[in-house]
Amino acid sequence: MSHPRAAAAGFLVSLARRLRQPLPGAQPRLRFEMPPEHEDETGTGSETGDTAKFGNPGPRMSAQHPLYVGFMGTVGVGAALLVYWIGSNTTQLLLWIVTALFIALGLDPVVRWLEAKKVPRPAGILVSVAVLALAVTGFFATLIPTIVQQVTQIVREAPHWIQDFIDSDFFRSLDSQFGVRERITQELEKFVNNPEAMGGIFGGVVGFGSTVANGLFGALIVLVLSLYFLSAMPSMKKWGYRLAPRSRRARVEALSEEITGSVGNYVIGQVCVALLNATFAFIVMSIVGVPFAVLLAFVVALLAFIPLVGGMIAGVLVTLISLTAGWQTAVAYAVCYFAYLQFEAYFISPRIMQKAVAVPGAVAVISVIAGGSVLGVLGALIAIPTAAAVMLLVKEIFIVRQDKH
């Protein structure tokens, strides 16, 4: 009985050994690798390898030469026009790239922490992205049925709310003075008999479907780009550092590592703050009896990702909705939630964000408003890390240079 098992085990071992071997005639895939750094101070390189193959570089043309000035000026103008044309025609793609890069920078500290625990980088990337995807999928799988149920409840109860409003003394007084009921009936008849309006409803439904499809496609693109950015992050940084002169390369690397590390810590910290905010809001809404607690907690989580102003907007929005359950409910929720915002600002956020970015309050508010005006919610999210990076560059480069003069 043991002989067939040993034979099967030996067959599996030999099969695995053969699978590891390359196919006959197969060649390794070509990779575009970085040229080696020159060790001599003149930068002429050695006479071996690619330098000898393509020859040594000659002397550079003088920057004061008329041909050089004219050619480089023309190239600069052409490059600026090309960048403007590409940016204006690929806005959606650029937003996807920025979102994927933002996610990659947020997951990179986790991957590096796993690397410090002796986990290979590919395995760390796979684990990080898988955990993120499972968390998002589980969150929406749990949330969507509840949201659908509560939205259906809102739609079912909306006619009763409208009828109660029509039967109220306030509406009757308005109707007796301004003829509101007759005017509403006329406008509804015009809308129903207008083919363009009905076509607009159909076009809105089709547009909503296309928006959902584009959103799913964009989510897939962002996920794939995030995987590529995460896997290629060390190579991307290496390439970026090599574009700087060798005499300034160490300083460029130090500044870049500080910026990318701060952005990554900011993303992780903001996720933790938003989840804690939404959890506390859901608990308070469940206790005081705010309607549609799960749906509103999801809204609070989304708004809490917007720094500084997101929590205030969420608090005001939920408080207004709480008025439908009574002013006592609204007051109780507002007191608890805004007290939590103060506790979060002084105790939670400083501890979570201690390794992230530090931006003055006025600069943060202006950055969030400007980012939201330019790129919407994504712009508001990346506004504070961008402002922190700009402030770091100004402090370490411009101010240092000004102090020397």
CSV table of N, CA and C in Angstrom, one decimal, residues 269-284 300-301 304 310-312 314-315 332-350 352:
chain,number,residue,atom,x,y,z
A,269,GLY,N,-4.5,57.0,8.0
A,269,GLY,CA,-5.1,57.7,9.1
A,269,GLY,C,-6.5,58.3,8.8
A,270,GLN,N,-6.7,58.8,7.6
A,270,GLN,CA,-8.0,59.3,7.3
A,270,GLN,C,-9.1,58.2,7.2
A,271,VAL,N,-8.7,57.1,6.7
A,271,VAL,CA,-9.6,55.9,6.7
A,271,VAL,C,-10.0,55.5,8.1
A,272,CYS,N,-9.1,55.5,9.0
A,272,CYS,CA,-9.4,55.1,10.4
A,272,CYS,C,-10.3,56.1,11.0
A,273,VAL,N,-10.0,57.4,10.8
A,273,VAL,CA,-10.8,58.5,11.4
A,273,VAL,C,-12.2,58.4,10.8
A,274,ALA,N,-12.4,58.2,9.5
A,274,ALA,CA,-13.7,58.1,8.9
A,274,ALA,C,-14.5,57.0,9.4
A,275,LEU,N,-13.9,55.8,9.6
A,275,LEU,CA,-14.6,54.6,10.1
A,275,LEU,C,-15.0,54.8,11.5
A,276,LEU,N,-14.2,55.4,12.4
A,276,LEU,CA,-14.6,55.7,13.7
A,276,LEU,C,-15.7,56.7,13.8
A,277,ASN,N,-15.7,57.7,12.9
A,277,ASN,CA,-16.7,58.7,12.9
A,277,ASN,C,-18.0,58.1,12.5
A,278,ALA,N,-18.0,57.3,11.5
A,278,ALA,CA,-19.3,56.7,11.0
A,278,ALA,C,-19.8,55.7,12.0
A,279,THR,N,-18.9,54.9,12.7
A,279,THR,CA,-19.4,54.0,13.7
A,279,THR,C,-20.0,54.7,14.9
A,280,PHE,N,-19.4,55.8,15.4
A,280,PHE,CA,-20.0,56.5,16.5
A,280,PHE,C,-21.4,57.1,16.0
A,281,ALA,N,-21.4,57.7,14.8
A,281,ALA,CA,-22.7,58.3,14.4
A,281,ALA,C,-23.8,57.2,14.3
A,282,PHE,N,-23.4,56.0,13.8
A,282,PHE,CA,-24.4,54.9,13.7
A,282,PHE,C,-24.9,54.5,15.1
A,283,ILE,N,-24.0,54.4,16.1
A,283,ILE,CA,-24.4,54.0,17.4
A,283,ILE,C,-25.4,55.1,18.0
A,284,VAL,N,-25.0,56.4,17.9
A,284,VAL,CA,-25.9,57.4,18.4
A,284,VAL,C,-27.2,57.4,17.7
A,300,VAL,N,-22.3,59.6,6.3
A,300,VAL,CA,-21.3,60.2,7.2
A,300,VAL,C,-19.9,59.7,6.9
A,301,ALA,N,-19.8,58.4,6.6
A,301,ALA,CA,-18.4,57.8,6.3
A,301,ALA,C,-17.8,58.5,5.1
A,304,ALA,N,-16.9,62.1,6.0
A,304,ALA,CA,-15.8,62.1,6.9
A,304,ALA,C,-14.4,62.0,6.2
A,310,GLY,N,-15.8,68.0,6.3
A,310,GLY,CA,-16.7,66.8,6.1
A,310,GLY,C,-17.5,66.4,7.3
A,311,GLY,N,-16.9,66.4,8.5
A,311,GLY,CA,-17.6,66.1,9.7
A,311,GLY,C,-18.7,67.1,10.0
A,312,MET,N,-18.4,68.3,9.8
A,312,MET,CA,-19.4,69.4,10.1
A,312,MET,C,-20.6,69.3,9.2
A,314,ALA,N,-21.6,66.6,7.6
A,314,ALA,CA,-22.3,65.3,8.0
A,314,ALA,C,-23.2,65.6,9.2
A,315,GLY,N,-22.7,66.3,10.2
A,315,GLY,CA,-23.4,66.6,11.4
A,315,GLY,C,-24.7,67.4,11.1
A,332,ALA,N,-30.6,65.8,20.7
A,332,ALA,CA,-29.8,64.7,21.3
A,332,ALA,C,-28.7,64.3,20.4
A,333,TYR,N,-29.0,64.1,19.1
A,333,TYR,CA,-28.0,63.6,18.2
A,333,TYR,C,-26.9,64.7,18.0
A,334,ALA,N,-27.4,66.0,17.8
A,334,ALA,CA,-26.5,67.1,17.5
A,334,ALA,C,-25.5,67.2,18.7
A,335,VAL,N,-26.0,67.2,19.9
A,335,VAL,CA,-25.1,67.3,21.1
A,335,VAL,C,-24.1,66.2,21.1
A,336,CYS,N,-24.5,65.0,20.9
A,336,CYS,CA,-23.6,63.9,21.0
A,336,CYS,C,-22.5,63.9,19.9
A,337,TYR,N,-23.0,64.2,18.6
A,337,TYR,CA,-22.1,64.1,17.5
A,337,TYR,C,-21.1,65.2,17.5
A,338,PHE,N,-21.6,66.5,17.8
A,338,PHE,CA,-20.6,67.6,17.7
A,338,PHE,C,-19.7,67.5,18.9
A,339,ALA,N,-20.1,66.9,20.0
A,339,ALA,CA,-19.2,66.7,21.1
A,339,ALA,C,-18.1,65.7,20.7
A,340,TYR,N,-18.5,64.7,20.0
A,340,TYR,CA,-17.5,63.7,19.5
A,340,TYR,C,-16.5,64.4,18.5
A,341,LEU,N,-17.0,65.3,17.7
A,341,LEU,CA,-16.1,66.0,16.7
A,341,LEU,C,-15.0,66.7,17.5
A,342,GLN,N,-15.4,67.3,18.6
A,342,GLN,CA,-14.4,68.0,19.4
A,342,GLN,C,-13.4,67.0,20.0
A,343,PHE,N,-13.9,65.9,20.5
A,343,PHE,CA,-13.1,64.8,21.1
A,343,PHE,C,-12.2,64.3,20.0
A,344,GLU,N,-12.7,64.1,18.8
A,344,GLU,CA,-11.9,63.6,17.7
A,344,GLU,C,-10.8,64.5,17.3
A,345,ALA,N,-11.1,65.8,17.3
A,345,ALA,CA,-10.1,66.8,16.9
A,345,ALA,C,-8.9,66.9,17.9
A,346,TYR,N,-9.2,66.7,19.1
A,346,TYR,CA,-8.1,66.9,20.1
A,346,TYR,C,-7.5,65.6,20.7
A,347,PHE,N,-8.2,64.5,20.5
A,347,PHE,CA,-7.6,63.3,21.1
A,347,PHE,C,-7.4,62.1,20.0
A,348,ILE,N,-8.3,62.0,19.1
A,348,ILE,CA,-8.2,60.9,18.1
A,348,ILE,C,-7.3,61.2,17.0
A,349,SER,N,-7.6,62.3,16.3
A,349,SER,CA,-6.9,62.7,15.1
A,349,SER,C,-5.4,62.9,15.4
A,350,PRO,N,-5.1,63.7,16.4
A,350,PRO,CA,-3.6,63.9,16.7
A,350,PRO,C,-2.8,62.6,16.9
A,352,ILE,N,-3.7,59.5,15.7
A,352,ILE,CA,-3.7,58.7,14.4
A,352,ILE,C,-2.8,59.4,13.4
